Each structure stands twice: as structure tokens, then as C-alpha cells.
PDB file of C-alpha atoms in Angstrom:
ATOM      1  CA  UNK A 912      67.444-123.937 -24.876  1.00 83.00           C
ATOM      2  CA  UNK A 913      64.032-124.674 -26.096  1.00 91.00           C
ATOM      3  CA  UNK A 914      61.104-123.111 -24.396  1.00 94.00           C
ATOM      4  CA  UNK A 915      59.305-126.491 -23.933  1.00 97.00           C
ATOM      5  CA  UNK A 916      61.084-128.954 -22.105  1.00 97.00           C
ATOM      6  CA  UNK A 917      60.668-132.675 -23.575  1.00 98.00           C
ATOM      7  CA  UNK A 918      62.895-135.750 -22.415  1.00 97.00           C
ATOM      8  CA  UNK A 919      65.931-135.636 -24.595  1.00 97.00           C
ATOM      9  CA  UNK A 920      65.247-139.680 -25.383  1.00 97.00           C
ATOM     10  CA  UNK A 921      62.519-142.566 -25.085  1.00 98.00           C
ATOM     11  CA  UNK A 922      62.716-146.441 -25.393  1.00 97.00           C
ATOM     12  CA  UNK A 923      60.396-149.518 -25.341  1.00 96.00           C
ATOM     13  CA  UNK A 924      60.043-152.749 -26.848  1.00 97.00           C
ATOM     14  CA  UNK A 925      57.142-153.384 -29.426  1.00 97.00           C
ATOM     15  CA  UNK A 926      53.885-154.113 -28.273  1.00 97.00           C
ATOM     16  CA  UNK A 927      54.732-151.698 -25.034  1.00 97.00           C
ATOM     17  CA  UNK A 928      53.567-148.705 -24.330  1.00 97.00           C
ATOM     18  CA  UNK A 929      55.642-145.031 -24.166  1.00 98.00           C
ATOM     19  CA  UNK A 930      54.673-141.768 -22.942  1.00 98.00           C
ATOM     20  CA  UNK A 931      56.379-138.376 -23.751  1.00 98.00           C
ATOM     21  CA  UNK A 932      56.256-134.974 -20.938  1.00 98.00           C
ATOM     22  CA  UNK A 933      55.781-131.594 -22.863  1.00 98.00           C
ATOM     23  CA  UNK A 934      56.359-129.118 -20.035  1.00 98.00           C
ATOM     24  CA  UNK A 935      55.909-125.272 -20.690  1.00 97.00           C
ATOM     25  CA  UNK A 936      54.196-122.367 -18.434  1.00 97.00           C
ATOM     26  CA  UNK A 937      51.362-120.264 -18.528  1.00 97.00           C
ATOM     27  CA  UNK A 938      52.637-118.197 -21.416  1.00 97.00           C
ATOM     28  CA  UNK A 939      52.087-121.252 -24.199  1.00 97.00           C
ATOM     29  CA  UNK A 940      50.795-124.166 -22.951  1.00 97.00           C
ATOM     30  CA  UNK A 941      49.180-123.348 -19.666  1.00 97.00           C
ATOM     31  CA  UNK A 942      46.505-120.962 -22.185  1.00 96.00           C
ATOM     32  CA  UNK A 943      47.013-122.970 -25.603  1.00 96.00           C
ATOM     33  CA  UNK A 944      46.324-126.059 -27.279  1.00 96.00           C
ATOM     34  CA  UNK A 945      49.122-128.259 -28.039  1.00 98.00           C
ATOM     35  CA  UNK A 946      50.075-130.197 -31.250  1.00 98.00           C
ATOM     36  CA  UNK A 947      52.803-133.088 -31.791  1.00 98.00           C
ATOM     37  CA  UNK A 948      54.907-133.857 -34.341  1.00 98.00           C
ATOM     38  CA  UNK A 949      56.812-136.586 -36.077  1.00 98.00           C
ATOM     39  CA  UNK A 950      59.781-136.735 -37.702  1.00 98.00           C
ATOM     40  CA  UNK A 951      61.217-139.985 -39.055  1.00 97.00           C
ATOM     41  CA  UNK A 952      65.037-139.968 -39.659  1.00 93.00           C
ATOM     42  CA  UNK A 953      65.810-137.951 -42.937  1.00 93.00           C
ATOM     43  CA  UNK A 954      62.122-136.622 -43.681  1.00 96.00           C
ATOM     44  CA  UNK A 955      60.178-133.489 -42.767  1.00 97.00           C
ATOM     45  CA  UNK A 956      57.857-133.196 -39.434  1.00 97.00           C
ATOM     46  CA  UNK A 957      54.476-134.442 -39.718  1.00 97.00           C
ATOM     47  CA  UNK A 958      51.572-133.414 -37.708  1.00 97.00           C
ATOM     48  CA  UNK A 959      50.335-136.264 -35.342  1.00 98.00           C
ATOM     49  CA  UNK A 960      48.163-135.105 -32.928  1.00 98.00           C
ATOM     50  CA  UNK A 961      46.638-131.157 -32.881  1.00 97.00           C
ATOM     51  CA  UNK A 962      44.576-129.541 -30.273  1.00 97.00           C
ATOM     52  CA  UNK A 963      45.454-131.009 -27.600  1.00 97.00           C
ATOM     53  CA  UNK A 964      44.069-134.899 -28.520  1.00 97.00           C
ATOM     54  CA  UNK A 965      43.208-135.147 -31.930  1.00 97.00           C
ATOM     55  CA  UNK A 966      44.514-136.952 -34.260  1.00 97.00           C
ATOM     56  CA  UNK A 967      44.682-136.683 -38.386  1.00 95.00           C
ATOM     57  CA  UNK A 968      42.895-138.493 -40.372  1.00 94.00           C
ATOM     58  CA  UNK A 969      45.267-141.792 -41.172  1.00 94.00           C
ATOM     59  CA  UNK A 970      47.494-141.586 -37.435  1.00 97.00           C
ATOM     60  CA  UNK A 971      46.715-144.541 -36.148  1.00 96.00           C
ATOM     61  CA  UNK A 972      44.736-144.380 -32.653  1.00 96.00           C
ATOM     62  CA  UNK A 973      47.554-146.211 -30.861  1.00 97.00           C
ATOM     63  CA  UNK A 974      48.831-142.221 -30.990  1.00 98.00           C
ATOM     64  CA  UNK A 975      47.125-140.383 -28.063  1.00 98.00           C
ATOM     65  CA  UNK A 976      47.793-136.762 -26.248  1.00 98.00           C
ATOM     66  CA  UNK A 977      46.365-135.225 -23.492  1.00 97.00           C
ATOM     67  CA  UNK A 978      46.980-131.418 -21.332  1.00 98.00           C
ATOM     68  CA  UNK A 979      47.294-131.002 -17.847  1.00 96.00           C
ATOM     69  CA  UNK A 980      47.506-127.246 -17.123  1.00 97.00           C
ATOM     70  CA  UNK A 981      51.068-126.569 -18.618  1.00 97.00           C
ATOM     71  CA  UNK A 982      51.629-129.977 -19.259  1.00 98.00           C
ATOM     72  CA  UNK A 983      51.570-132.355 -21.981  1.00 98.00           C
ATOM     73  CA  UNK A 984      51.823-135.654 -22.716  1.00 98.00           C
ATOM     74  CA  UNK A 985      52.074-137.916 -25.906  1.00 98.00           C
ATOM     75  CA  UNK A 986      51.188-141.500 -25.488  1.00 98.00           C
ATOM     76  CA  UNK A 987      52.182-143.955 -28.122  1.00 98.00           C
ATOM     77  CA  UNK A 988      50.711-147.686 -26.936  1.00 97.00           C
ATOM     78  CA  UNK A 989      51.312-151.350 -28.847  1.00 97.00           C
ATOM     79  CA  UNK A 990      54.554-150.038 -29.898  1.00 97.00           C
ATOM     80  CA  UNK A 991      55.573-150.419 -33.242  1.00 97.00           C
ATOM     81  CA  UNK A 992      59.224-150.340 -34.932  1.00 96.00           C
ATOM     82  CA  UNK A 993      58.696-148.028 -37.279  1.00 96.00           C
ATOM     83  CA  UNK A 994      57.202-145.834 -34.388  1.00 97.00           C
ATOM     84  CA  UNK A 995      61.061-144.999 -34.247  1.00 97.00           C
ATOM     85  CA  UNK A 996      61.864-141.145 -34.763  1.00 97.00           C
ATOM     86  CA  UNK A 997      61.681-137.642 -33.174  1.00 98.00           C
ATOM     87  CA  UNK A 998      58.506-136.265 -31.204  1.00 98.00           C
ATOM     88  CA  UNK A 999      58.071-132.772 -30.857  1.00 98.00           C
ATOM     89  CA  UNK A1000      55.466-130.740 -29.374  1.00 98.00           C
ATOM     90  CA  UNK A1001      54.424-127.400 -29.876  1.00 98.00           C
ATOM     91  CA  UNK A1002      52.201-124.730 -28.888  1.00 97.00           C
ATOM     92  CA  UNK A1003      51.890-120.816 -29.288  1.00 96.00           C
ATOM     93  CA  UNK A1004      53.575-118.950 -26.578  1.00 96.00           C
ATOM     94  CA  UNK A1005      50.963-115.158 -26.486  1.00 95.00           C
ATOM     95  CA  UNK A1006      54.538-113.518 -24.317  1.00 95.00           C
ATOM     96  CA  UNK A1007      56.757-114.565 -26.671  1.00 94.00           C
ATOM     97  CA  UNK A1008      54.037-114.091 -29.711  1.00 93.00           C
ATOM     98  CA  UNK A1009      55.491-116.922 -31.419  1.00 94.00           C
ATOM     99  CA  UNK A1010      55.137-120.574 -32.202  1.00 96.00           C
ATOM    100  CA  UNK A1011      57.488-122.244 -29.894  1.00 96.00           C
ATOM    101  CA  UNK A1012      58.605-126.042 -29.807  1.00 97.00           C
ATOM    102  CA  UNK A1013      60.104-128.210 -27.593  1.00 97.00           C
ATOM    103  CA  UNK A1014      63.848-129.971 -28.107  1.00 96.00           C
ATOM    104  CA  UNK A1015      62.674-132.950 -29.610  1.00 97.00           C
ATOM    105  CA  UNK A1016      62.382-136.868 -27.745  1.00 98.00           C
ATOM    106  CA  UNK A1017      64.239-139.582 -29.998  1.00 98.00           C
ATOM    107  CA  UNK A1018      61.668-142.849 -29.427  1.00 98.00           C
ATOM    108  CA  UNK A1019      64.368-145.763 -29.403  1.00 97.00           C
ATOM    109  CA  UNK A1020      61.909-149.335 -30.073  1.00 96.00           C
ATOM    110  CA  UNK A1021      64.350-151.852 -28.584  1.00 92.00           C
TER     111      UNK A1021
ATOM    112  CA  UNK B 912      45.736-132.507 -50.774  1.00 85.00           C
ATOM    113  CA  UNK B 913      48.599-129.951 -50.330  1.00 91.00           C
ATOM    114  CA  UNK B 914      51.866-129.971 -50.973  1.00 96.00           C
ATOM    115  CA  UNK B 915      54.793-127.551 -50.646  1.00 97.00           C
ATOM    116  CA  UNK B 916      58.137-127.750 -51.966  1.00 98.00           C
ATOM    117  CA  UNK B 917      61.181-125.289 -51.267  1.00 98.00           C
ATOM    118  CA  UNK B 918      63.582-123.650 -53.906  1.00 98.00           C
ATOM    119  CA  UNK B 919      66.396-121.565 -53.731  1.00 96.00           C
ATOM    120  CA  UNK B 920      70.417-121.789 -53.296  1.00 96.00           C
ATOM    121  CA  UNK B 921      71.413-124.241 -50.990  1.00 95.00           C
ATOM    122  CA  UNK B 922      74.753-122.065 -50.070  1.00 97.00           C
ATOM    123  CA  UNK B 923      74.987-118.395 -49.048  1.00 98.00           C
ATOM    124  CA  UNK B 924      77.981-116.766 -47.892  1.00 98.00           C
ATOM    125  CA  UNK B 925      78.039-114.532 -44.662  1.00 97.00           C
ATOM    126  CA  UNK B 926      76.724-111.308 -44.372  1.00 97.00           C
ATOM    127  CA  UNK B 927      74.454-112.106 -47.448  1.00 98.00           C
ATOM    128  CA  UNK B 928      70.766-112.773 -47.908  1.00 98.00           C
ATOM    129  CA  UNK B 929      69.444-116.020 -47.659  1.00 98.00           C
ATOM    130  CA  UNK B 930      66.415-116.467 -50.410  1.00 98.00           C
ATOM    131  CA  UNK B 931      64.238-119.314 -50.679  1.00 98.00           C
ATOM    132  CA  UNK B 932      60.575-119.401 -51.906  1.00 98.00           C
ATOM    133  CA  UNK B 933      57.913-121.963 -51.278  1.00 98.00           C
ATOM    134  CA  UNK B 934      55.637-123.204 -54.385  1.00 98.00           C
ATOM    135  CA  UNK B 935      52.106-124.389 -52.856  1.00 96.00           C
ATOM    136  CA  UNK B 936      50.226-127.205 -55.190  1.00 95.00           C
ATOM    137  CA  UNK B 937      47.294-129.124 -55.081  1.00 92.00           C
ATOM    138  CA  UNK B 938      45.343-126.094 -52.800  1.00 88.00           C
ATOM    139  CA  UNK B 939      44.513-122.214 -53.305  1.00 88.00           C
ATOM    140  CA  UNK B 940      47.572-119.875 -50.918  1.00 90.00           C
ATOM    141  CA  UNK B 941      44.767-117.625 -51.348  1.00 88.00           C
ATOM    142  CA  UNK B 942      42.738-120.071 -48.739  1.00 80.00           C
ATOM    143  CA  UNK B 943      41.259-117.801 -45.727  1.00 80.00           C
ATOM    144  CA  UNK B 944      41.968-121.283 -43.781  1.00 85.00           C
ATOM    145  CA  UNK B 945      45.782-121.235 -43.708  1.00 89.00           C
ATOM    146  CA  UNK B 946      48.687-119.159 -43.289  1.00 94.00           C
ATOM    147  CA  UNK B 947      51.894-119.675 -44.643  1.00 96.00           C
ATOM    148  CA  UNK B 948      54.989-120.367 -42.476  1.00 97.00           C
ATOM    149  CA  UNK B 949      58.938-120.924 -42.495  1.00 98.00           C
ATOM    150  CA  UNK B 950      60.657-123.015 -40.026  1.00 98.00           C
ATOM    151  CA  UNK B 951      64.125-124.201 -40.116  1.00 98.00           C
ATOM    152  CA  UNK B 952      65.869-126.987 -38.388  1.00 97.00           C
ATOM    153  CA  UNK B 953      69.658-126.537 -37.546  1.00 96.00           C
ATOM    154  CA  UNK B 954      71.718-130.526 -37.514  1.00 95.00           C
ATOM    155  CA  UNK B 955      70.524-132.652 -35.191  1.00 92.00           C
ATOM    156  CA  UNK B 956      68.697-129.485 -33.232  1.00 93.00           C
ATOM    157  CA  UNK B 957      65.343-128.529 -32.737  1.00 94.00           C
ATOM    158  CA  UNK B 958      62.446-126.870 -34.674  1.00 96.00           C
ATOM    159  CA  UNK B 959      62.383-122.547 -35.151  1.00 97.00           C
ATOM    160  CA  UNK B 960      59.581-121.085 -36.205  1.00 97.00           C
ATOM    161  CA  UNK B 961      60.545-118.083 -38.130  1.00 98.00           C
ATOM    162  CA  UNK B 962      57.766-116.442 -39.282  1.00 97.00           C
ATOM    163  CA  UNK B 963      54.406-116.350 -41.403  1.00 96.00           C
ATOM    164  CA  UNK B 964      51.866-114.389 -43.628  1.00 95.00           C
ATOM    165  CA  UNK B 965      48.606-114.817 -44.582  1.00 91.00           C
ATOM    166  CA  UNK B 966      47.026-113.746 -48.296  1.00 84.00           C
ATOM    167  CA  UNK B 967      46.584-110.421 -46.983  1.00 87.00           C
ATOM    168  CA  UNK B 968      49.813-109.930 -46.743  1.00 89.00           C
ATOM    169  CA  UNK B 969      50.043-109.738 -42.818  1.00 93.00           C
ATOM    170  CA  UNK B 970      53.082-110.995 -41.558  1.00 95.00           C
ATOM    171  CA  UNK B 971      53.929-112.371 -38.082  1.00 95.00           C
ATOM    172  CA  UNK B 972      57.761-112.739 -37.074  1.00 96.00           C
ATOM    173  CA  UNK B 973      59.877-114.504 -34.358  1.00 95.00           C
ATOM    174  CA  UNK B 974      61.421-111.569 -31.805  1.00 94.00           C
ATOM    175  CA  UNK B 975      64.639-113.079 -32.358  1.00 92.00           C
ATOM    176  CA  UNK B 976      64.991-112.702 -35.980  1.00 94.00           C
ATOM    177  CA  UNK B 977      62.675-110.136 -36.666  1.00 88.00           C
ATOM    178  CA  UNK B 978      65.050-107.599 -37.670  1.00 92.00           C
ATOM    179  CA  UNK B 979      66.547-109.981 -40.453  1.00 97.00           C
ATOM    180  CA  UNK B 980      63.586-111.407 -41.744  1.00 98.00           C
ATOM    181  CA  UNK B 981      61.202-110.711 -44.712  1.00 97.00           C
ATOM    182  CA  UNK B 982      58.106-112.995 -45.959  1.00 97.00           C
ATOM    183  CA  UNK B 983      56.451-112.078 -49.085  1.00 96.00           C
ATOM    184  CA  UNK B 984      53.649-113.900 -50.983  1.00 94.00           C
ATOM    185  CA  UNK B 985      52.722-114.025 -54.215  1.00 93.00           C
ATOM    186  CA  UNK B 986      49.468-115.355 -54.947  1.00 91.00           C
ATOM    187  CA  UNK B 987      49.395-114.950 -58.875  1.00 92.00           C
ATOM    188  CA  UNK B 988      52.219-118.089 -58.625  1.00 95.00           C
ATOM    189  CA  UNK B 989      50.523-119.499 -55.571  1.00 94.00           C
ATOM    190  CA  UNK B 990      53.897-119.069 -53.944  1.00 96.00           C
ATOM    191  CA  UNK B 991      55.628-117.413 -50.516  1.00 96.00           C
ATOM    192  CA  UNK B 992      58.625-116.325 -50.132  1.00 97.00           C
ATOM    193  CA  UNK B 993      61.766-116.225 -47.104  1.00 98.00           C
ATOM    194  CA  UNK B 994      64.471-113.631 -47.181  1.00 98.00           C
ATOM    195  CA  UNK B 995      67.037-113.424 -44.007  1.00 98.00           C
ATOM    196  CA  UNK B 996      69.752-110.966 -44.330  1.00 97.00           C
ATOM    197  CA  UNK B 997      73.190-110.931 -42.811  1.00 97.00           C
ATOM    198  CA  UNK B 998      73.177-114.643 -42.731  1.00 97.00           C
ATOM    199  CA  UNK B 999      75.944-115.824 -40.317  1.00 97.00           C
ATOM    200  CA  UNK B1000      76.842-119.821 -39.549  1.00 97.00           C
ATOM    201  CA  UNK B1001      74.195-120.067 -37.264  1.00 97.00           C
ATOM    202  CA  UNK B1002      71.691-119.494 -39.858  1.00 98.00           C
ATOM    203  CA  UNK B1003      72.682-122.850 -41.332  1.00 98.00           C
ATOM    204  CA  UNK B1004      70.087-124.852 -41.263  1.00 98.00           C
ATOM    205  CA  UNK B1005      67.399-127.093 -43.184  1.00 98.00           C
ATOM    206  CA  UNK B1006      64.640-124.804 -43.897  1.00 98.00           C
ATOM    207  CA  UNK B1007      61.274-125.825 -44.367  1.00 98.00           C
ATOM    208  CA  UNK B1008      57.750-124.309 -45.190  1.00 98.00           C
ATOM    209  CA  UNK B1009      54.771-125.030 -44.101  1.00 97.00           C
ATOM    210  CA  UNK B1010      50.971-124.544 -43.693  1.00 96.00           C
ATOM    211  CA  UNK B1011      49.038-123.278 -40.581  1.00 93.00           C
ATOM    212  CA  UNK B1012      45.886-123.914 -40.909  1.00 90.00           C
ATOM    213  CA  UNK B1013      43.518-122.285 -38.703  1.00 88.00           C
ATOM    214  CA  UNK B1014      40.883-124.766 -38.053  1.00 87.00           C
ATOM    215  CA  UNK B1015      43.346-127.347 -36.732  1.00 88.00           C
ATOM    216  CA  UNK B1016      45.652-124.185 -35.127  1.00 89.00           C
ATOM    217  CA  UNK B1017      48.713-126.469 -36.316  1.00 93.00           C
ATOM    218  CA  UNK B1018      51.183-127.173 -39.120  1.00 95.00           C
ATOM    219  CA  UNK B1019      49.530-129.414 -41.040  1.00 94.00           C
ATOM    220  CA  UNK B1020      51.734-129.653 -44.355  1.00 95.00           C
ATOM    221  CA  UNK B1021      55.263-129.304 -44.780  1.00 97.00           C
ATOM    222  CA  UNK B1022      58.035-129.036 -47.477  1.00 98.00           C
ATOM    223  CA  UNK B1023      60.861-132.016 -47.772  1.00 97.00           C
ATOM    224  CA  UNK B1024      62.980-129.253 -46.494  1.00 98.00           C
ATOM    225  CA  UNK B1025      66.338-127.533 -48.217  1.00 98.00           C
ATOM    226  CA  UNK B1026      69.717-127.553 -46.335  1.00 98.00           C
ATOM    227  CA  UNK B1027      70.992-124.222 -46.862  1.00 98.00           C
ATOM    228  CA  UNK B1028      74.803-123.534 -45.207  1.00 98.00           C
ATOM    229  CA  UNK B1029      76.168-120.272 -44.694  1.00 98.00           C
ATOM    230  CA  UNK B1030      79.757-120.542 -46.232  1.00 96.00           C
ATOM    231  CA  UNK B1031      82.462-118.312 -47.505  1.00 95.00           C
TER     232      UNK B1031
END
């Protein structure tokens, strides 16, 4: 059981637009920033966005996140087909004094 | 820009010590920017963060391994280091490293990760 909660799945067509719910507590994200990650099938995570809303330089801006007290979201908009892979967010948790991440959302582009 | 890349046996049997070690190119490990981390992935789970170390030597570990886990660095080779004793099958996993840095507060490079399965 992961200590952020994310939707275990996610689907749209191309050109739509998906969002992704990062829920934690008080503990992690309620009183720390929170980064997203990528993974495309077979390859290592990559960072998306970090702090919260920024983005890397070379993520394309149709990638956006946002924080609502110990919430998170990731927006992806003019959905893409290689936008298909697993999201995960992350954030440090000061109880559990650790980096913490949630289960993962597989984005399905239909 | 930098890059990581994991080594070490890819099968350990139980009760041993898993050993892998993380080469850092293209960028300093002495860097006062970044820490160094290892995170490992069991099949089709989630992410673990295990632990990390800065050039100091300081080391930081997840509670629920702590009492198995070492990470060493070695800045001479610009490398770090993962050793988790009394592996079990739940220790299978791929395992990758990876750079904090502390301007972004993130993992901003990984490793292609190495499967390592705990097998008699």
C-alpha cells in the first residue's frame, strides 16, 4: 500500500485532455512540494514536473501540475500517443523521513 | 549532462547480500547540489526509495529497511554504492540509482535500472 494514493489507471483519446489525483496528508504533501514522474514501458522514471509546477527543460508544456493542500494533480492536455506510460508522483513525507511515492497511474491513449 | 549506470550481480541467493554500485559520468558526485540515491522497483509495482548519501558521507535510510541497508560513496571513482543484507524474495526487484538534486528537491537523473532476483 503506497502512501500516496493515485488512480490505479487513466484513458483518453489524442488531442484530449487527462488529469491525474495525487492524494497524501499533512505529513508529505500537505507541507512539501511535489514532483511527477514518467515511466515509459521498459525504461527508467523520468522527472516531468518538480516543485509542485515546473517543468524540465525539454517536457513539453502540454505537461502541467498543480497542489491543493494535500492534493495533487498532473494534467496532461492535447494528448499524444506516445504520452502512453506510468505517472507517479512523489513527495517527502518529514513523519516517515523518507521519500515516498504513490502506486503509479497507467495513461491508456485510446 | 549526467548519467548513471548500475553494476553488480543480477542474482543473489537468500540470506545473502545484495551489492550493486552506481558509476556517475558526465558530472562531479562530489557536487554540493546533489545527493545520491537508490530506489528499486519490484514487477509491475511501485517505486521504493531506499536510501541516500551525500559527499560527506551522510546517509539517510528508509525505516523499513534501515536495518539491512548500507550506502557508501566513493568519490576517487565518482561512484556510490548499495549493500542490503539478508536478501529474501521480496527484495527482488529492478534497482535503480539516481540523483537528488537539491535545487529542484527531485530525482532528476536515473540509471536504466538492473533486475536483481533473489534465488537459491
Amino acid at each position: 500500500q503506497s502512501v500516496l494514493t493515485q488512480p490505479p489507471s487513466a484513458s483518453g483519446s489524442p488531442g484530449q485532455r487527462v488529469t491525474i489525483s495525487c492524494s497524501g496528508s499533512s505529513s508529505n504533501i500537505g507541507s512539501n512540494t511535489v514532483n511527477w514522474y514518467q515511466q515509459l514501458p521498459g525504461t527508467a522514471p523520468k522527472l516531468l514536473i518538480y516543485t509542485n509546477n515546473q517543468r524540465p527543460s525539454g517536457v513539453p508544456d502540454r505537461f502541467s501540475g498543480s497542489k491543493s493542500g494535500t492534493s495533487a494533480s498532473l494534467a496532461i492536455s492535447g494528448l499524444q500517443s506516445e504520452d502512453e506510460a506510468d505517472y507517479y508522483c512523489s513527495a517527502w513525507d518529514g513523519s516517515l523521513d523518507a521519500w515516498v511515492f504513490g502506486g503509479g497511474t497507467k495513461l491508456t491513449v485510446l | 549532462q549526467v548519467q548513471l549506470q548500475e553494476s553488480g550481480p543480477g542474482l543473489v541467493k537468500p540470506s545473502q547480500t545484495l551489492s550493486l554500485t552506481c558509476t556517475v559520468s558526465g558530472g562531479s558526485i562530489r557536487s554540493g547540489y546533489h545527493y545520491w540515491s537508490w530506489i528499486r522497483q519490484p514487477a509491475g509495482k511501485g517505486l521504493e526509495w531506499i536510501g541516500r548519501i551525500d559527499t560527506s558521507g551522510s546517509t539517510k535510510y528508509n525505516s523499513s529497511l534501515k536495518s539491512r541497508v548500507s550506502i557508501s560513496v566513493d568519490t576517487s571513482k565518482n561512484q556510490f554504492s548499495l549493500e542490503l543484507s539478508f536478501v529474501t524474495a521480496a527484495d527482488t526487484a529492478v534497482y535503480y540509482c539516481a540523483s537528488y538534486t537539491t535545487s529542484w528537491q527531485s530525482f532528476d537523473f536515473w540509471g536504466q535500472g538492473t533486475l536483481v532476483t533473489v534465488s537459491s
